[in-house]
Amino acid sequence: MRATNLFYLLTLVLLTGCFVSKDTPKKAAKEDPYEINNQQDNRSLADVLRKYSSLTIQGDGDNARIYVRGQSTITLETQPLFIVNNTNMGRNYASVNNSINANEIVSVRVLRSLSETAIYGEEGNHGVIIIKTKNAKM
């Protein structure tokens, strides 16, 4: 009788410890926009993007390849979509790198989840990088 009560008590403790409440976050908090305060001359867009743990950058200059971590694909296109000052710039890093001055970037936000990238449709399947510059018209 005593062993049975002990068994039920231990089972209750075990089940209580395994309970997940509604307040438990389902995933880590999303990365907040990184406000760029350290202005350095002659830095590239790749240098700015390297500050984000959610991005992988391979190479430098116009030949750099940007990947959003956690995104996989069965197609050959793996580059994220770039949005600069609310303008869709496509997935070509070289054209984005040549069209903006990295020293004028004010903030960068990386969207990774499907719920965040859904408004960009199929173009946003591999993540979205939103860049705001000093001369952005709000």
Coordinates of C-alpha atoms in Angstrom, one line a residue, residues 25-133:
P25 CA 7.3 30.9 -25.5
K26 CA 7.3 28.6 -28.5
K27 CA 10.5 29.9 -29.9
A28 CA 13.2 32.3 -29.0
A29 CA 12.3 36.0 -29.3
K30 CA 12.8 37.4 -32.8
E31 CA 15.8 39.4 -33.5
D32 CA 15.1 43.1 -33.0
P33 CA 16.2 45.6 -35.6
Y34 CA 19.8 46.5 -35.0
E35 CA 20.2 50.2 -34.8
I36 CA 23.5 51.1 -36.3
N37 CA 25.2 53.7 -34.1
N38 CA 28.9 53.1 -34.9
Q39 CA 29.4 55.0 -38.1
Q40 CA 32.6 53.9 -39.8
D41 CA 33.8 55.1 -43.2
N42 CA 34.5 52.7 -46.0
R43 CA 32.5 49.7 -44.7
S44 CA 30.5 47.5 -47.0
L45 CA 27.0 46.2 -46.7
A46 CA 28.5 42.8 -46.0
D47 CA 30.3 44.3 -43.0
V48 CA 27.0 45.6 -41.6
L49 CA 25.2 42.3 -42.2
R50 CA 27.9 40.3 -40.5
K51 CA 26.6 41.7 -37.1
Y52 CA 23.6 39.5 -37.4
S53 CA 23.8 35.9 -36.0
S54 CA 20.8 35.0 -38.2
L55 CA 22.8 35.6 -41.4
T56 CA 25.7 33.8 -43.0
I57 CA 27.9 35.9 -45.3
Q58 CA 30.4 34.3 -47.6
G59 CA 32.9 36.5 -49.5
D60 CA 33.2 40.3 -49.8
G61 CA 32.2 43.0 -52.3
D62 CA 29.8 42.3 -55.1
N63 CA 30.6 38.6 -55.0
A64 CA 29.4 38.1 -51.4
R65 CA 26.6 35.5 -50.9
I66 CA 24.1 36.1 -48.1
Y67 CA 22.1 33.3 -46.5
V68 CA 19.5 33.4 -43.8
R69 CA 20.2 30.7 -41.3
G70 CA 17.5 28.1 -40.9
Q71 CA 16.2 28.4 -44.4
S72 CA 16.6 25.4 -46.7
T73 CA 15.5 24.9 -50.3
I74 CA 15.1 22.4 -53.1
T75 CA 15.6 25.1 -55.7
L76 CA 18.9 26.8 -56.7
E77 CA 17.8 30.2 -55.5
T78 CA 18.7 30.7 -51.8
Q79 CA 19.4 34.4 -51.6
P80 CA 17.0 36.5 -49.3
L81 CA 14.8 39.3 -50.6
F82 CA 16.2 42.8 -50.0
I83 CA 13.9 45.6 -49.1
V84 CA 15.6 49.0 -49.0
N85 CA 13.6 52.0 -47.8
N86 CA 10.3 50.1 -48.5
T87 CA 11.4 49.3 -52.1
N88 CA 11.7 45.7 -53.3
M89 CA 15.3 45.4 -54.6
G90 CA 15.1 41.7 -55.4
R91 CA 17.5 39.0 -54.4
N92 CA 20.7 40.3 -56.1
Y93 CA 23.1 41.3 -53.4
A94 CA 25.5 43.0 -55.9
S95 CA 22.8 45.4 -57.1
V96 CA 21.8 46.3 -53.5
N97 CA 25.4 46.8 -52.5
N98 CA 26.0 49.1 -55.4
S99 CA 22.8 51.1 -54.9
I100 CA 23.2 52.1 -51.3
N101 CA 26.0 53.6 -49.2
A102 CA 26.6 51.2 -46.2
N103 CA 27.7 54.2 -44.1
E104 CA 24.1 55.6 -44.4
I105 CA 22.4 52.5 -43.0
V106 CA 20.3 53.4 -40.0
S107 CA 18.7 50.0 -39.2
V108 CA 18.5 46.4 -40.5
R109 CA 15.8 43.9 -39.7
V110 CA 16.0 40.2 -40.7
L111 CA 12.8 38.3 -41.2
R112 CA 13.0 34.5 -41.1
S113 CA 9.7 32.9 -40.2
L114 CA 7.0 32.1 -42.6
S115 CA 4.5 34.3 -40.7
E116 CA 6.9 37.3 -41.0
T117 CA 7.8 36.8 -44.7
A118 CA 4.3 35.8 -45.9
I119 CA 3.5 39.4 -47.1
Y120 CA 6.3 39.1 -49.6
G121 CA 5.0 35.9 -51.1
E122 CA 7.2 33.5 -52.9
E123 CA 10.0 36.1 -53.1
G124 CA 10.3 36.0 -49.3
N125 CA 10.7 32.2 -49.0
H126 CA 14.4 32.4 -48.2
G127 CA 14.1 35.3 -45.7
V128 CA 13.8 39.0 -46.0
I129 CA 16.4 41.7 -45.1
I130 CA 14.8 45.1 -44.5
I131 CA 17.3 48.0 -44.7
K132 CA 16.5 51.6 -43.7
T133 CA 18.9 54.4 -44.7

